[in-house]
Coordinates of N, CA and C in Angstrom, one line a residue:
M95 N -10.5 -11.2 13.9 CA -9.2 -10.6 13.5 C -9.1 -10.5 12.0
K96 N -8.5 -9.4 11.6 CA -8.5 -9.0 10.2 C -7.0 -9.3 9.6
L97 N -6.9 -10.1 8.5 CA -5.7 -10.5 7.9 C -5.6 -9.9 6.4
S98 N -4.5 -9.3 6.1 CA -4.2 -9.0 4.7 C -2.8 -9.4 4.4
A99 N -2.5 -9.4 3.1 CA -1.3 -10.0 2.6 C -0.9 -9.4 1.2
N100 N 0.4 -9.3 1.0 CA 0.9 -8.9 -0.3 C 2.3 -9.2 -0.5
Q101 N 2.9 -9.4 -1.8 CA 4.3 -9.4 -1.9 C 4.9 -8.1 -1.5
P102 N 6.1 -8.2 -0.9 CA 6.8 -6.9 -0.7 C 7.1 -6.1 -1.8
Y103 N 6.6 -4.7 -1.9 CA 6.9 -3.9 -2.9 C 7.9 -2.8 -2.5
F104 N 8.6 -2.2 -3.4 CA 9.5 -1.1 -3.1 C 8.8 0.2 -3.1
I105 N 8.8 0.9 -1.9 CA 8.0 2.1 -1.7 C 6.7 2.2 -2.5
P106 N 5.8 1.4 -2.1 CA 4.5 1.2 -2.9 C 3.6 2.5 -2.7
Y107 N 2.5 2.4 -3.6 CA 1.6 3.5 -3.6 C 0.7 3.6 -2.3
I108 N -0.1 4.6 -2.2 CA -0.8 4.7 -0.8 C -1.8 3.6 -0.5
G109 N -2.3 2.9 -1.6 CA -3.3 1.9 -1.3 C -2.8 0.6 -0.5
Y110 N -1.4 0.4 -0.7 CA -0.7 -0.6 -0.1 C -0.7 -0.3 1.5
W111 N -0.4 1.0 1.8 CA -0.5 1.3 3.3 C -1.9 1.3 3.9
Q112 N -2.9 1.6 3.0 CA -4.2 1.5 3.6 C -4.6 0.1 3.8
L113 N -4.1 -0.9 3.1 CA -4.3 -2.3 3.1 C -3.7 -2.7 4.6
I114 N -2.5 -2.2 4.8 CA -1.7 -2.6 6.0 C -2.4 -2.1 7.2
K115 N -2.9 -0.8 7.2 CA -3.5 -0.2 8.3 C -4.8 -0.8 8.7
N116 N -5.6 -1.4 7.6 CA -6.9 -1.8 8.0 C -6.9 -3.2 8.5
A117 N -5.6 -3.9 8.7 CA -5.6 -5.2 9.0 C -4.8 -5.3 10.4
D118 N -5.1 -6.3 11.2 CA -4.4 -6.6 12.4 C -3.0 -7.3 12.2
I119 N -3.1 -8.2 11.2 CA -1.8 -8.8 10.8 C -1.7 -8.6 9.2
F120 N -0.4 -8.2 8.9 CA -0.2 -8.0 7.3 C 0.9 -9.1 7.0
L121 N 0.7 -10.1 6.1 CA 1.5 -11.1 5.7 C 2.4 -10.4 4.6
I122 N 3.7 -10.5 4.7 CA 4.8 -10.2 3.7 C 5.0 -11.5 3.0
C123 N 4.6 -11.6 1.7 CA 4.6 -12.8 0.9 C 6.0 -13.0 0.3
D124 N 7.0 -13.4 1.2 CA 8.5 -13.5 0.8 C 8.8 -14.7 0.0
D125 N 7.9 -15.8 0.4 CA 8.2 -17.1 -0.4 C 7.3 -17.3 -1.6
Y126 N 6.9 -16.2 -2.3 CA 6.2 -16.2 -3.5 C 7.2 -15.9 -4.7
N127 N 6.8 -16.3 -5.9 CA 7.7 -16.1 -7.0 C 8.0 -14.6 -7.4
Y128 N 9.3 -14.3 -7.6 CA 9.5 -12.9 -8.1 C 8.8 -12.7 -9.4
I129 N 8.3 -11.4 -9.5 CA 7.4 -11.0 -10.7 C 8.3 -10.1 -11.5
K130 N 8.7 -10.5 -12.7 CA 9.4 -9.5 -13.5 C 8.6 -8.4 -14.1
G131 N 9.0 -7.2 -14.0 CA 8.1 -6.1 -14.6 C 7.2 -5.6 -13.6
G132 N 7.0 -6.1 -12.5 CA 6.0 -5.7 -11.5 C 6.5 -4.6 -10.5
W133 N 6.0 -4.5 -9.3 CA 6.4 -3.6 -8.4 C 7.3 -3.9 -7.3
I134 N 7.8 -5.1 -7.4 CA 8.7 -5.6 -6.2 C 9.9 -4.8 -6.2
N135 N 10.6 -4.5 -7.2 CA 11.8 -3.8 -7.0 C 11.8 -2.4 -7.7
R136 N 10.6 -1.9 -7.9 CA 10.6 -0.5 -8.5 C 9.3 0.1 -8.2
N137 N 9.3 1.5 -8.3 CA 8.1 2.3 -8.3 C 8.3 3.5 -9.0
R138 N 7.2 4.4 -9.0 CA 7.4 5.7 -9.8 C 7.3 6.8 -8.9
V139 N 8.2 7.8 -9.1 CA 8.3 9.0 -8.6 C 8.3 10.0 -9.7
L140 N 8.4 11.4 -9.2 CA 8.3 12.5 -10.1 C 9.8 12.7 -10.8
N141 N 9.8 13.1 -12.0 CA 11.1 13.6 -12.5 C 10.6 14.9 -13.3
G142 N 10.8 16.0 -12.7 CA 10.3 17.3 -13.3 C 8.7 17.2 -13.2
K143 N 8.1 17.1 -14.4 CA 6.6 17.0 -14.5 C 6.1 15.7 -15.0
E144 N 7.1 14.7 -15.1 CA 6.8 13.3 -15.5 C 7.1 12.3 -14.6
P145 N 6.4 11.2 -14.6 CA 6.8 10.0 -13.6 C 7.9 9.3 -14.2
I146 N 8.8 8.8 -13.4 CA 10.1 8.0 -13.7 C 10.1 6.9 -12.7
Y147 N 10.7 5.8 -13.2 CA 10.8 4.6 -12.3 C 12.1 4.8 -11.4
C148 N 11.8 4.5 -10.1 CA 13.0 4.4 -9.2 C 13.2 2.8 -8.9
N149 N 14.4 2.3 -9.3 CA 14.5 0.9 -9.2 C 15.7 0.5 -8.3
L150 N 15.6 -0.8 -7.8 CA 16.6 -1.5 -7.2 C 17.1 -2.5 -8.2
S151 N 18.4 -2.5 -8.5 CA 19.0 -3.4 -9.5 C 19.2 -4.7 -8.8
L152 N 18.9 -5.8 -9.5 CA 18.9 -7.2 -8.9 C 20.0 -8.0 -9.6
D153 N 20.4 -9.1 -8.9 CA 21.4 -9.9 -9.3 C 20.8 -11.3 -9.8
K154 N 20.8 -11.5 -11.2 CA 20.2 -12.6 -11.7 C 18.8 -12.9 -11.3
A155 N 17.9 -12.0 -11.3 CA 16.6 -12.2 -10.9 C 15.8 -13.0 -11.9
S156 N 15.0 -13.9 -11.5 CA 14.3 -14.9 -12.3 C 12.8 -15.1 -11.7
Q157 N 12.0 -15.3 -12.6 CA 10.6 -15.5 -12.1 C 10.4 -17.0 -11.5
N158 N 11.6 -17.8 -11.7 CA 11.7 -19.2 -11.2 C 12.3 -19.2 -9.9
K159 N 12.5 -18.0 -9.3 CA 13.1 -17.9 -7.9 C 12.0 -17.2 -7.0
M160 N 12.1 -17.5 -5.8 CA 11.2 -16.8 -4.8 C 11.7 -15.4 -4.5
I161 N 11.0 -14.5 -4.0 CA 11.5 -13.3 -3.6 C 12.5 -13.2 -2.7
N162 N 12.4 -14.2 -1.7 CA 13.6 -14.3 -0.7 C 14.7 -15.1 -1.1
E163 N 14.8 -15.6 -2.5 CA 15.8 -16.1 -3.0 C 16.5 -15.2 -4.0
T164 N 16.1 -13.9 -4.1 CA 16.6 -12.9 -5.0 C 17.4 -11.8 -4.2
F165 N 18.4 -11.3 -4.8 CA 19.3 -10.5 -4.1 C 19.6 -9.1 -4.9
I166 N 19.8 -8.2 -4.1 CA 20.0 -6.8 -4.7 C 21.5 -6.6 -5.0
K167 N 21.8 -5.9 -6.2 CA 23.1 -5.5 -6.4 C 23.5 -4.3 -5.4
D168 N 24.7 -3.9 -5.3 CA 25.1 -2.7 -4.6 C 24.3 -1.5 -5.0
I169 N 23.8 -0.8 -4.1 CA 23.0 0.4 -4.4 C 23.9 1.6 -4.4
D170 N 23.8 2.5 -5.4 CA 24.5 3.8 -5.4 C 23.5 4.8 -4.6
I171 N 23.7 4.8 -3.4 CA 22.8 5.6 -2.4 C 22.8 7.1 -2.9
E172 N 24.1 7.6 -3.2 CA 24.2 9.0 -3.4 C 23.5 9.4 -4.7
K173 N 23.6 8.5 -5.8 CA 22.9 8.7 -6.9 C 21.4 8.7 -6.8
Q174 N 20.9 7.7 -6.1 CA 19.4 7.6 -5.9 C 18.9 8.8 -5.2
L175 N 19.8 9.3 -4.2 CA 19.1 10.4 -3.4 C 19.3 11.8 -4.2
R176 N 20.4 11.9 -5.0 CA 20.6 13.0 -5.9 C 19.4 13.2 -6.8
S177 N 18.9 12.1 -7.3 CA 17.8 12.1 -8.3 C 16.6 12.6 -7.8
L178 N 16.4 12.1 -6.4 CA 15.1 12.5 -5.6 C 15.2 14.0 -5.3
E179 N 16.4 14.5 -4.9 CA 16.6 15.8 -4.5 C 16.4 16.8 -5.7
C180 N 16.8 16.3 -6.9 CA 16.6 17.2 -8.1 C 15.1 17.6 -8.2
T181 N 14.2 16.6 -7.9 CA 12.8 16.9 -8.2 C 12.1 17.5 -7.1
Y182 N 12.5 16.9 -5.9 CA 11.7 17.2 -4.7 C 12.3 18.2 -3.7
R183 N 13.4 18.8 -4.0 CA 14.0 19.7 -3.0 C 13.2 20.9 -2.5
K184 N 12.2 21.3 -3.5 CA 11.4 22.4 -3.1 C 10.0 22.0 -2.6
A185 N 9.8 20.7 -2.5 CA 8.6 20.2 -1.9 C 8.4 20.5 -0.5
P186 N 7.2 20.8 0.0 CA 7.1 21.2 1.3 C 7.6 20.3 2.4
N187 N 7.6 19.0 2.2 CA 7.9 18.1 3.3 C 9.2 17.3 2.7
F188 N 10.1 18.0 2.0 CA 11.2 17.3 1.5 C 12.1 16.7 2.5
E189 N 12.4 17.4 3.5 CA 13.4 16.8 4.6 C 12.9 15.4 5.1
E190 N 11.7 15.3 5.4 CA 11.2 14.1 6.0 C 11.2 13.0 5.0
G191 N 10.8 13.4 3.8 CA 10.8 12.3 2.8 C 12.2 11.9 2.4
Y192 N 13.1 12.8 2.3 CA 14.6 12.5 2.0 C 15.2 11.7 3.1
K193 N 14.9 12.0 4.4 CA 15.6 11.1 5.4 C 14.9 9.8 5.4
L194 N 13.6 9.5 5.1 CA 13.1 8.2 5.0 C 13.8 7.4 4.0
M195 N 13.9 8.1 2.8 CA 14.6 7.3 1.7 C 16.1 7.1 2.0
E196 N 16.7 7.9 2.6 CA 18.0 7.7 3.1 C 18.2 6.6 4.1
T197 N 17.3 6.4 4.9 CA 17.2 5.3 5.9 C 17.0 4.0 5.2
I198 N 16.1 4.0 4.2 CA 15.6 2.8 3.5 C 16.9 2.3 2.6
L199 N 17.4 3.3 1.9 CA 18.5 2.8 1.0 C 19.8 2.4 1.7
S200 N 20.0 2.8 2.9 CA 21.2 2.6 3.7 C 21.2 1.3 4.3
C201 N 20.0 0.6 4.2 CA 19.9 -0.7 4.8 C 20.9 -1.7 4.3
P202 N 21.8 -2.4 5.1 CA 22.9 -3.2 4.5 C 22.4 -4.5 4.0
E203 N 21.2 -5.0 4.2 CA 20.6 -6.2 3.9 C 20.5 -6.3 2.3
R204 N 21.0 -7.4 1.7 CA 21.0 -7.5 0.1 C 19.9 -8.6 -0.2
N205 N 19.4 -9.5 0.6 CA 18.3 -10.3 0.3 C 17.1 -9.3 0.0
L206 N 16.5 -9.4 -1.2 CA 15.5 -8.6 -1.7 C 14.3 -8.6 -0.7
A207 N 13.9 -9.7 -0.3 CA 12.6 -9.8 0.6 C 13.0 -9.1 2.0
Y208 N 14.1 -9.3 2.5 CA 14.4 -8.7 3.8 C 14.6 -7.2 3.7
F209 N 15.3 -6.8 2.6 CA 15.4 -5.4 2.4 C 14.1 -4.7 2.2
L210 N 13.2 -5.3 1.6 CA 11.9 -4.7 1.3 C 11.1 -4.7 2.6
E211 N 11.2 -5.8 3.4 CA 10.6 -5.8 4.6 C 11.0 -4.6 5.6
N212 N 12.3 -4.4 5.6 CA 12.7 -3.3 6.4 C 12.2 -2.0 5.9
S213 N 12.2 -1.8 4.6 CA 11.6 -0.5 4.0 C 10.2 -0.3 4.4
I214 N 9.4 -1.4 4.3 CA 8.0 -1.3 4.8 C 7.9 -1.0 6.3
K215 N 8.7 -1.6 7.0 CA 8.5 -1.3 8.5 C 9.1 0.2 8.8
V216 N 10.0 0.7 8.0 CA 10.4 2.1 8.3 C 9.3 3.1 8.0
I217 N 8.6 2.8 6.9 CA 7.5 3.8 6.4 C 6.4 3.6 7.4
A218 N 6.1 2.3 7.8 CA 5.0 2.0 8.6 C 5.2 2.7 10.0
E219 N 6.3 2.8 10.5 CA 6.6 3.5 11.7 C 6.4 5.0 11.6
Y220 N 6.9 5.5 10.5 CA 6.6 6.9 10.2 C 5.2 7.3 10.2
L221 N 4.4 6.3 9.6 CA 3.0 6.5 9.5 C 2.1 6.1 10.9
G222 N 2.9 5.7 11.8 CA 2.2 5.3 13.1 C 1.3 4.1 13.0
L223 N 1.7 3.1 12.0 CA 0.8 2.0 11.9 C 1.1 0.9 13.0
K224 N 0.2 0.3 13.6 CA 0.3 -0.6 14.6 C 0.2 -2.1 14.2
T225 N 0.0 -2.2 12.9 CA -0.2 -3.6 12.3 C 1.0 -4.5 12.6
Q226 N 0.7 -5.8 13.0 CA 1.7 -6.8 13.1 C 2.2 -7.3 11.8
F227 N 3.4 -7.4 11.6 CA 4.0 -8.0 10.3 C 4.4 -9.5 10.5
K228 N 4.2 -10.3 9.6 CA 4.7 -11.8 9.6 C 5.1 -12.1 8.1
R229 N 6.2 -12.9 8.0 CA 6.5 -13.4 6.7 C 5.8 -14.7 6.4
T230 N 5.3 -14.9 5.2 CA 4.6 -16.2 4.8 C 5.5 -17.3 5.1
S231 N 6.8 -17.2 4.9 CA 7.7 -18.3 5.1 C 7.8 -18.7 6.5
E232 N 7.3 -17.9 7.4 CA 7.3 -18.4 8.8 C 6.3 -19.3 9.2
I233 N 5.2 -19.4 8.2 CA 4.1 -20.3 8.5 C 4.2 -21.5 7.6
E234 N 4.6 -22.5 8.4 CA 4.9 -23.9 7.7 C 3.7 -24.6 7.2
G235 N 3.9 -25.5 6.2 CA 3.0 -26.4 5.8 C 1.9 -26.1 4.8
N236 N 2.2 -25.0 4.1 CA 1.2 -24.5 2.9 C 1.9 -24.0 1.7
A237 N 3.2 -24.0 1.6 CA 3.9 -23.5 0.5 C 3.6 -24.0 -0.8
L238 N 3.0 -25.3 -0.8 CA 2.6 -26.0 -2.1 C 1.2 -25.8 -2.4
L239 N 0.4 -25.1 -1.5 CA -1.0 -24.9 -1.8 C -1.2 -23.8 -2.7
K240 N -2.3 -23.9 -3.6 CA -2.5 -22.9 -4.7 C -3.2 -21.7 -4.0
R241 N -3.1 -20.7 -4.9 CA -3.5 -19.3 -4.4 C -4.5 -19.2 -3.4
E242 N -5.8 -19.4 -3.6 CA -6.9 -19.1 -2.5 C -6.7 -20.1 -1.4
Y243 N -6.3 -21.4 -1.6 CA -6.1 -22.3 -0.5 C -5.1 -22.1 0.4
R244 N -4.1 -21.4 -0.1 CA -3.1 -20.9 0.8 C -3.6 -19.7 1.7
I245 N -4.4 -18.9 1.2 CA -5.0 -17.9 2.0 C -5.9 -18.5 3.1
Y246 N -6.6 -19.5 2.7 CA -7.5 -20.1 3.7 C -6.8 -20.6 4.8
D247 N -5.6 -21.2 4.5 CA -4.8 -21.9 5.6 C -4.2 -20.8 6.3
F248 N -3.7 -19.7 5.8 CA -3.2 -18.6 6.6 C -4.3 -18.1 7.6
C249 N -5.5 -17.9 7.1 CA -6.6 -17.5 8.0 C -6.8 -18.4 9.2
Q250 N -6.9 -19.7 8.9 CA -7.1 -20.7 9.9 C -6.0 -20.7 10.9
K251 N -4.7 -20.8 10.4 CA -3.6 -20.9 11.4 C -3.4 -19.6 12.3
L252 N -3.8 -18.4 11.7 CA -3.5 -17.2 12.4 C -4.9 -16.7 13.2
G253 N -5.9 -17.6 13.0 CA -7.2 -17.1 13.6 C -7.9 -15.9 13.0
A254 N -7.7 -15.7 11.7 CA -8.4 -14.6 11.2 C -9.8 -15.0 10.7
D255 N -10.8 -14.1 10.9 CA -12.1 -14.4 10.5 C -12.5 -13.4 9.3
T256 N -11.6 -12.5 9.0 CA -11.8 -11.5 7.8 C -10.4 -11.5 7.0
Y257 N -10.5 -11.6 5.7 CA -9.4 -11.4 4.9 C -9.6 -10.1 3.9
I258 N -8.8 -9.3 4.0 CA -8.8 -8.0 3.1 C -7.9 -8.0 2.0
N259 N -8.3 -7.8 0.9 CA -7.4 -7.8 -0.4 C -7.5 -6.4 -1.1
A260 N -6.6 -6.2 -1.8 CA -6.7 -4.9 -2.7 C -7.8 -5.2 -3.8
I261 N -8.4 -4.1 -4.3 CA -9.4 -4.2 -5.2 C -9.1 -4.8 -6.4
G262 N -7.8 -4.9 -6.8 CA -7.4 -5.5 -8.0 C -7.5 -7.0 -8.1
G263 N -7.7 -7.6 -6.9 CA -7.8 -9.0 -6.8 C -9.2 -9.6 -6.8
M264 N -10.2 -8.8 -7.1 CA -11.6 -9.2 -7.1 C -11.8 -10.4 -8.0
E265 N -11.1 -10.4 -9.1 CA -11.4 -11.5 -10.1 C -10.6 -12.8 -9.7
L266 N -9.9 -12.8 -8.6 CA -9.1 -13.9 -8.2 C -9.9 -14.8 -7.2
Y267 N -10.7 -14.0 -6.3 CA -11.2 -14.7 -5.2 C -12.8 -14.7 -5.2
D268 N -13.5 -15.7 -4.7 CA -14.9 -15.7 -4.6 C -15.4 -15.6 -3.2
F269 N -16.4 -14.7 -3.1 CA -16.9 -14.4 -1.8 C -17.5 -15.7 -1.1
N270 N -18.3 -16.5 -1.9 CA -19.0 -17.6 -1.3 C -18.0 -18.7 -0.8
E271 N -16.8 -18.8 -1.7 CA -15.9 -19.8 -1.2 C -15.2 -19.4 0.2
F272 N -15.0 -18.2 0.4 CA -14.5 -17.7 1.6 C -15.6 -17.9 2.7
K273 N -16.8 -17.5 2.4 CA -17.9 -17.7 3.4 C -18.1 -19.1 3.9
Q274 N -17.9 -20.0 2.9 CA -18.1 -21.5 3.3 C -17.1 -21.9 4.2
R275 N -15.9 -21.1 4.4 CA -14.9 -21.6 5.3 C -15.0 -20.5 6.6
N276 N -16.1 -19.9 6.7 CA -16.3 -18.9 7.8 C -15.3 -17.7 7.8
I277 N -14.9 -17.2 6.6 CA -14.1 -16.2 6.5 C -14.7 -15.2 5.7
K278 N -14.9 -13.9 6.2 CA -15.4 -12.8 5.4 C -14.4 -12.1 4.5
L279 N -14.7 -12.0 3.3 CA -13.8 -11.5 2.3 C -14.2 -10.1 2.0
E280 N -13.2 -9.2 2.1 CA -13.4 -7.8 1.7 C -12.4 -7.3 0.8
F281 N -12.7 -6.3 -0.1 CA -11.7 -5.6 -1.0 C -11.7 -4.2 -0.7
L282 N -10.4 -3.7 -0.7 CA -10.3 -2.4 -0.3 C -9.9 -1.5 -1.6
K283 N -10.7 -0.6 -1.8 CA -10.6 0.3 -3.0 C -10.3 1.7 -2.6
T284 N -9.1 2.3 -3.0 CA -8.6 3.5 -2.7 C -9.5 4.6 -3.4
N285 N -10.0 5.5 -2.8 CA -10.8 6.5 -3.3 C -9.8 7.5 -4.1
D286 N -10.4 8.5 -4.7 CA -9.7 9.4 -5.6 C -8.9 10.3 -4.6
I287 N -7.6 10.2 -4.5 CA -6.9 11.0 -3.5 C -6.0 11.9 -4.5
T288 N -6.1 13.2 -4.3 CA -5.2 14.2 -5.0 C -4.6 15.1 -4.1
Y289 N -3.5 15.6 -4.4 CA -2.9 16.7 -3.7 C -2.0 17.6 -4.6
K290 N -1.4 18.6 -4.1 CA -0.8 19.6 -5.0 C 0.6 18.9 -5.2
Q291 N 1.1 18.8 -6.4 CA 2.5 18.4 -6.8 C 3.1 19.6 -7.5
F292 N 3.6 20.6 -6.7 CA 4.1 21.8 -7.3 C 2.9 22.5 -8.1
D293 N 3.2 23.0 -9.3 CA 2.1 23.6 -10.1 C 1.8 22.5 -11.3
N294 N 2.2 21.3 -11.2 CA 2.0 20.3 -12.2 C 0.6 19.8 -12.3
D295 N 0.2 19.2 -13.5 CA -1.0 18.4 -13.5 C -0.7 17.3 -12.6
F296 N -1.8 16.8 -11.8 CA -1.6 15.7 -10.8 C -1.4 14.4 -11.6
I297 N -0.3 13.6 -11.0 CA -0.2 12.3 -11.5 C -0.5 11.4 -10.4
E298 N -1.3 10.4 -10.6 CA -1.8 9.5 -9.6 C -0.9 8.4 -9.5
S299 N -1.2 7.6 -8.3 CA -0.6 6.2 -8.1 C 0.9 6.2 -8.0
L300 N 1.6 7.3 -7.6 CA 2.9 7.3 -7.5 C 3.3 6.8 -6.2
S301 N 4.6 6.6 -5.9 CA 5.1 6.0 -4.7 C 4.6 6.8 -3.4
I302 N 4.5 6.1 -2.3 CA 4.2 6.8 -1.1 C 5.2 7.8 -0.7
I303 N 6.5 7.7 -1.3 CA 7.4 8.8 -1.1 C 6.9 10.1 -1.6
D304 N 6.3 10.1 -2.8 CA 5.8 11.3 -3.5 C 4.7 11.9 -2.5
V305 N 3.8 11.1 -1.9 CA 2.8 11.5 -1.0 C 3.4 12.3 0.1
I306 N 4.5 11.6 0.7 CA 5.1 12.2 1.9 C 5.8 13.5 1.5
M307 N 6.4 13.5 0.4 CA 7.1 14.8 0.0 C 6.2 16.0 0.0
F308 N 5.1 15.8 -0.4 CA 4.1 17.0 -0.6 C 3.1 17.2 0.5
N309 N 3.2 16.4 1.5 CA 2.1 16.4 2.5 C 2.7 16.1 3.9
K310 N 2.1 16.8 4.9 CA 2.7 16.6 6.3 C 2.2 15.2 6.8
R311 N 3.0 14.7 7.7 CA 2.6 13.3 8.2 C 1.2 13.2 8.6
E312 N 0.6 14.3 9.3 CA -0.8 14.1 9.8 C -1.8 14.0 8.5
E313 N -1.5 14.7 7.4 CA -2.2 14.7 6.3 C -2.2 13.4 5.6
V314 N -1.0 12.8 5.5 CA -0.9 11.5 4.9 C -1.6 10.3 5.7
I315 N -1.5 10.5 7.0 CA -2.2 9.6 7.9 C -3.7 9.7 7.7
K316 N -4.2 10.9 7.5 CA -5.6 11.0 7.3 C -6.0 10.4 6.0
M317 N -5.1 10.5 5.0 CA -5.4 9.8 3.6 C -5.6 8.3 3.7
L318 N -4.9 7.8 4.7 CA -5.0 6.3 4.8 C -6.4 5.9 5.1
D319 N -7.2 6.7 5.5 CA -8.7 6.3 5.9 C -9.5 6.6 4.7
D320 N -9.0 7.1 3.6 CA -9.8 7.5 2.4 C -10.0 6.3 1.4
F321 N -10.7 5.4 1.8 CA -11.0 4.2 1.0 C -12.4 3.8 1.1
T322 N -12.8 2.8 0.2 CA -14.1 2.1 0.3 C -13.8 0.6 0.5
I323 N -14.7 0.0 1.3 CA -14.6 -1.5 1.4 C -15.8 -2.1 0.6
V324 N -15.3 -3.1 -0.3 CA -16.3 -3.8 -1.0 C -16.5 -5.2 -0.4
E325 N -17.8 -5.5 -0.1 CA -18.1 -6.7 0.6 C -19.0 -7.5 -0.4
G326 N -19.0 -8.8 -0.2 CA -19.9 -9.8 -0.9 C -21.3 -9.7 -0.5

């Protein structure tokens, strides 16, 4: 059984969804510390020909709080949607991308972790992903363990023999350490994925919403398999 995990991010880039698709269980790390300036409550979309951040405003966010202890301020849904419409209204798949964002932003939940969990599930359903989701806070007894030891414990308790991590985590984990615990460690590297963004020069690593705006659902689903697995 394959396990992957990550903090919940706001409408993350396509590699996040590749990680989800390639796992049997995806752990939403809701009882991890909030990271200021990261991707938990923001991502990048187009604004004309340039990238711009699309943000969720937070109430007294702190890196001393867990993600599931952090709350969202009221969302100006109309303003957020107008901003997206200004850029993407002539995109070939605008209507589907707009409806997804309308559904996501209309969620009444203000706990950041649960709001993001809902948004992840909305997009996962659109992409036809069958992966099972679990919150790390649901798995008792390891909250005080350090980084890799917590992963070992997750794998043991959930019966995973393979742990898949994004390629950016290669410096964090050791293949041999996992092997000694009978866990296969893999890293997922997104290949060079490009698509037409109007007549602009292509801007990579934007939100999955950008991918959806410019590509049919079947094309996006096909992109989810465009990656390389790095093994020890």
